[in-house]
GROMACS .gro file of C-alpha atoms in nm:
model
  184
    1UNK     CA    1   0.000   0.000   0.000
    2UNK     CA    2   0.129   0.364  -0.034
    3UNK     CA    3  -0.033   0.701  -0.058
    4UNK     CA    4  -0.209   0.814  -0.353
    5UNK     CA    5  -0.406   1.122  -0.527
    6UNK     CA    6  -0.748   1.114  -0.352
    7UNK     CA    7  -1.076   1.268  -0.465
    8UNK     CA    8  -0.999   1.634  -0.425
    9UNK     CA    9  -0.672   1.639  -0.593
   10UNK     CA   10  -0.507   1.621  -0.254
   11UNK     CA   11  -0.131   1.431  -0.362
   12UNK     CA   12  -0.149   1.169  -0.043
   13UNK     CA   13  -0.530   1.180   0.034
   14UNK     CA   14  -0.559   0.782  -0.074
   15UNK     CA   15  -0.464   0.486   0.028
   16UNK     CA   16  -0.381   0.233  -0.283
   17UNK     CA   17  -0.441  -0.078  -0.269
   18UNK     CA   18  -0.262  -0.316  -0.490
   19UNK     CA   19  -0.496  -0.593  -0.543
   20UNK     CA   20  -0.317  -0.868  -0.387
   21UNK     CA   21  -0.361  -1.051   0.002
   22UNK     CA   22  -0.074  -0.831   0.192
   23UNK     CA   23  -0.264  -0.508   0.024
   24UNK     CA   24  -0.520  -0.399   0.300
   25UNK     CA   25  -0.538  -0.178   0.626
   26UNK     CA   26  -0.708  -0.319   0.962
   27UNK     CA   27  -0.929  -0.151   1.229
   28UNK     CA   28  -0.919  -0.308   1.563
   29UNK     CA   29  -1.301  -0.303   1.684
   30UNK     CA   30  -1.260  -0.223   1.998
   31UNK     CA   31  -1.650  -0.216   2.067
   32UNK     CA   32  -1.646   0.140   1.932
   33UNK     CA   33  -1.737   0.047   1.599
   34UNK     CA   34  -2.010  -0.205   1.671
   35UNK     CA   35  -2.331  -0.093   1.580
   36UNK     CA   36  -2.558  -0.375   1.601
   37UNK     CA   37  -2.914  -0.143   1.530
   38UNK     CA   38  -2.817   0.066   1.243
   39UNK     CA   39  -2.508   0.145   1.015
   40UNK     CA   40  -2.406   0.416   0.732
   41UNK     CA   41  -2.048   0.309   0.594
   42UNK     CA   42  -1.922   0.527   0.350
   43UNK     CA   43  -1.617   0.574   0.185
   44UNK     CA   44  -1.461   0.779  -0.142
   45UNK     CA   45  -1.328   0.479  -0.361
   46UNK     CA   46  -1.155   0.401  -0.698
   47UNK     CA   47  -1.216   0.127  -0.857
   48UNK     CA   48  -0.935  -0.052  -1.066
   49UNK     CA   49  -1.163  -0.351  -1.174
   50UNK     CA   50  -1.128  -0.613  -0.920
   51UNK     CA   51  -1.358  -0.719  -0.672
   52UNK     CA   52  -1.286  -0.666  -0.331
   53UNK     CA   53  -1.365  -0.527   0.017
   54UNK     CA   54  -1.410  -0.138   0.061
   55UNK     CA   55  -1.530  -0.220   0.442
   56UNK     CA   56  -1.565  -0.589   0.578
   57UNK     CA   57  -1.635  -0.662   0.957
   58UNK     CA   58  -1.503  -0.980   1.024
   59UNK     CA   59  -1.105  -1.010   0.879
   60UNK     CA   60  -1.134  -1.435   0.902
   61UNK     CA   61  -1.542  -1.461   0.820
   62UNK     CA   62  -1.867  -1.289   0.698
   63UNK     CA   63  -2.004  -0.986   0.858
   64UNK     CA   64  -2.136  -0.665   0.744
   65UNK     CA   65  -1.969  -0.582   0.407
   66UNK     CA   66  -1.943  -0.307   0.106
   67UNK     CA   67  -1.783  -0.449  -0.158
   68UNK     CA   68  -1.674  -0.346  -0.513
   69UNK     CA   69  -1.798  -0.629  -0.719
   70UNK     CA   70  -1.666  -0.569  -1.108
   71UNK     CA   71  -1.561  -0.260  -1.304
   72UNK     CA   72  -1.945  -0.141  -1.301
   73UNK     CA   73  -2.115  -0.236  -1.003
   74UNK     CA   74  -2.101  -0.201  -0.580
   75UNK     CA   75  -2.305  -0.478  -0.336
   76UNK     CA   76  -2.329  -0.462   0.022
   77UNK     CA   77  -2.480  -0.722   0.319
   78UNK     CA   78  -2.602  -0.667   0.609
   79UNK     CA   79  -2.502  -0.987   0.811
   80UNK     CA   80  -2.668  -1.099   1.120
   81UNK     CA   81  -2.504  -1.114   1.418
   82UNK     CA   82  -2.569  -1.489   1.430
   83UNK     CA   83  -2.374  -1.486   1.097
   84UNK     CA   84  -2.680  -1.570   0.850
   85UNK     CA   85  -2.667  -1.396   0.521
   86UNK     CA   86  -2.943  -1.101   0.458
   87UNK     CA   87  -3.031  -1.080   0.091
   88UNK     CA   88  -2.729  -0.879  -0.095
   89UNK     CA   89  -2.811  -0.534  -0.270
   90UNK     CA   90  -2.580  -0.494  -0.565
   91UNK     CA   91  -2.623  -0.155  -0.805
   92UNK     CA   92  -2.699  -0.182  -1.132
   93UNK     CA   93  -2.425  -0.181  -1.387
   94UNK     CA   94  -2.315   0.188  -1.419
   95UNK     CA   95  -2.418   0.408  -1.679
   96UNK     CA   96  -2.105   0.698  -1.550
   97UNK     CA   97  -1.740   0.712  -1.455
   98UNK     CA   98  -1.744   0.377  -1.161
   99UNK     CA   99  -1.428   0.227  -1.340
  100UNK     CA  100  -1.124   0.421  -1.278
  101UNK     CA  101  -1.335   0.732  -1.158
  102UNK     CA  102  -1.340   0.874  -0.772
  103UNK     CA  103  -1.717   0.784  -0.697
  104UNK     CA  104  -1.851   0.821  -0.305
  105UNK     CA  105  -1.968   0.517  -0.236
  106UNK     CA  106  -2.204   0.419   0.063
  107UNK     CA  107  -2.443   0.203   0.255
  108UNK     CA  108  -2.687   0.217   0.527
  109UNK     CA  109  -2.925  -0.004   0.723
  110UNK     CA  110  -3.243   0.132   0.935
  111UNK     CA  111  -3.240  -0.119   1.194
  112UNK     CA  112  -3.618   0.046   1.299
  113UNK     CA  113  -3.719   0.082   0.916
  114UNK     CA  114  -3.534  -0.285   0.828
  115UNK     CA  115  -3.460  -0.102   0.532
  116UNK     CA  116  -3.112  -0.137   0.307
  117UNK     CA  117  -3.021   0.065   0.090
  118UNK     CA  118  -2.688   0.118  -0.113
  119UNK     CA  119  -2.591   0.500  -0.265
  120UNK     CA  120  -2.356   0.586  -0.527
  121UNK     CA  121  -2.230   0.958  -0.517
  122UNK     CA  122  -2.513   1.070  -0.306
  123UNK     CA  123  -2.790   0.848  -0.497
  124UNK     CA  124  -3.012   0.579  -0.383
  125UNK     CA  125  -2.906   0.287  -0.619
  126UNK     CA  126  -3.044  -0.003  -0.445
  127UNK     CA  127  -3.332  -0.023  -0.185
  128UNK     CA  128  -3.463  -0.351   0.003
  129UNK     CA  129  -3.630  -0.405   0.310
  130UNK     CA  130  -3.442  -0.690   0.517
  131UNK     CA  131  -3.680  -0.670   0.812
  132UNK     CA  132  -3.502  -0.616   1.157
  133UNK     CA  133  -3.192  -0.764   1.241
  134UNK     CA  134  -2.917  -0.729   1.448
  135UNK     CA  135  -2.602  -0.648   1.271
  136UNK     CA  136  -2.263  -0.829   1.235
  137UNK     CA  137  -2.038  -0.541   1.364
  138UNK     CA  138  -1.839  -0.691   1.654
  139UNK     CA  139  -1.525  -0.800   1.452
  140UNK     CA  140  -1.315  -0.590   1.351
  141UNK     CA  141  -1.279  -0.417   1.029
  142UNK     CA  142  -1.088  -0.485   0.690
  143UNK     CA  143  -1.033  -0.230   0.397
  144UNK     CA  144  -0.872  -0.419   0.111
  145UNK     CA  145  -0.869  -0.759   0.222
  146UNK     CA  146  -0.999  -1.012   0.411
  147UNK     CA  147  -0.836  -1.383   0.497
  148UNK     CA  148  -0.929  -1.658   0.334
  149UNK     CA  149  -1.111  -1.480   0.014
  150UNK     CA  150  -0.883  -1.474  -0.288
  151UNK     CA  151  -1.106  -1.142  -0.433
  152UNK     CA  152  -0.853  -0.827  -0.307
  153UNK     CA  153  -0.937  -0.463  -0.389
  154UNK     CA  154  -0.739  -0.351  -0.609
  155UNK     CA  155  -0.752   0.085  -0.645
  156UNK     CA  156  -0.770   0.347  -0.428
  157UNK     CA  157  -0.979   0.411  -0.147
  158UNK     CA  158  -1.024   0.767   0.086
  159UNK     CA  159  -1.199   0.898   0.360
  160UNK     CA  160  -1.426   0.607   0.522
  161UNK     CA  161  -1.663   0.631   0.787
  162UNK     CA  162  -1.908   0.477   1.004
  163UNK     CA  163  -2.195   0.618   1.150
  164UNK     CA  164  -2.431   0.475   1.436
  165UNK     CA  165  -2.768   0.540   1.241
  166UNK     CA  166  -2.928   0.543   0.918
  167UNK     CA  167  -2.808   0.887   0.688
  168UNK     CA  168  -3.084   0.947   0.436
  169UNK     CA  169  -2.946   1.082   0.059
  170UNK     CA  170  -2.938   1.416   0.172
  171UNK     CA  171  -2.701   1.354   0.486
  172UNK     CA  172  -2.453   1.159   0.276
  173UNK     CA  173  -2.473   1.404   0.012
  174UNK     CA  174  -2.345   1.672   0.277
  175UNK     CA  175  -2.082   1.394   0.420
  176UNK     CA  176  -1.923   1.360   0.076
  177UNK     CA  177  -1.661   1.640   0.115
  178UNK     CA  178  -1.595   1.606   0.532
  179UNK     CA  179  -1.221   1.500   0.478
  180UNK     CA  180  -1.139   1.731   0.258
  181UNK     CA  181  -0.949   2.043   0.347
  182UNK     CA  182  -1.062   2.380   0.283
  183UNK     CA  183  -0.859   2.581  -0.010
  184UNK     CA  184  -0.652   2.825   0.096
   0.00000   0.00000   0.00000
């Protein structure tokens, strides 16, 4: 991994990931980054055509995940905590830039709602409900990579968060440009 160019034209505002299993940055979950009700994940990400992990909970298993799938298209799952598999959104192959274009990239689940939904650049792109679960958010967190999954990101990825709750379009359209510094 080594710094990289990141959405706003900052030189080292990236991280880039090189596609293979040693490529990937770990977050020790500490309890601080379970959510178990409700989630937002976002994340400013290009995409160099591989599949891979933009956020994963769980570095050796399945738990909440947003992943790059192709060239064209983003999924994310909302595991349960018991480790069952929710139905998997996945966006429809991209009409715009996804493919070697900055795109802000993000997720949420409504734990009250038990609605999913997946947002590129500030847009709903996918919307199910799930019903109520608790989330898979007690592991902790890999950007990049995970063990024992031979699909590694492979691009460039800036500025993630988590968030507690649910944002709606509108909140992650304002949370789009909170890393970036103001010009001088």
């Amino acid at each position: 991994m080594k710094n990289a160019p990141g959405p706003d034209g900052t030189p080292d505002g990236a991280t880039e990931f090189s596609g293979k299993p040693y490529s990937y940055i770990k977050f020790p979950n500490d309890g601080k980054l379970d959510t178990r009700e409700s989630i937002t994940i976002l994340a400013w990400v290009k995409n160099k055509g591989k599949s891979g992990p933009v956020v994963h909970y769980n570095e050796r298993g399945w738990g909440v995940h947003l992943w790059v799938e192709d060239r064209y298209r983003l999924s994310v799952r909302f595991v349960r905590r018991n480790g069952k598999f929710t139905k998997k959104l996945i966006s429809p192959r991209s009409k715009g830039p996804f493919y070697r274009a900055w795109n802000f990239v993000g997720a949420a689940y409504n734990g009250r709602t038990g609605i999913a939904t997946l947002f590129v650049n500030g847009n709903i792109v996918a919307r199910i409900r799930i019903g109520r679960v608790r989330l898979a958010t007690r592991r902790n967190i890999r950007v990049g990579a995970i063990i024992g999954d031979r699909r590694y990101f492979k691009g460039a990825i800036a500025c993630v968060h988590i968030f507690r709750k649910a944002l709606n379009a509108y909140q992650i359209r304002k949370k789009a440009k909170i890393c970036f510094k103001p010009s001088k």
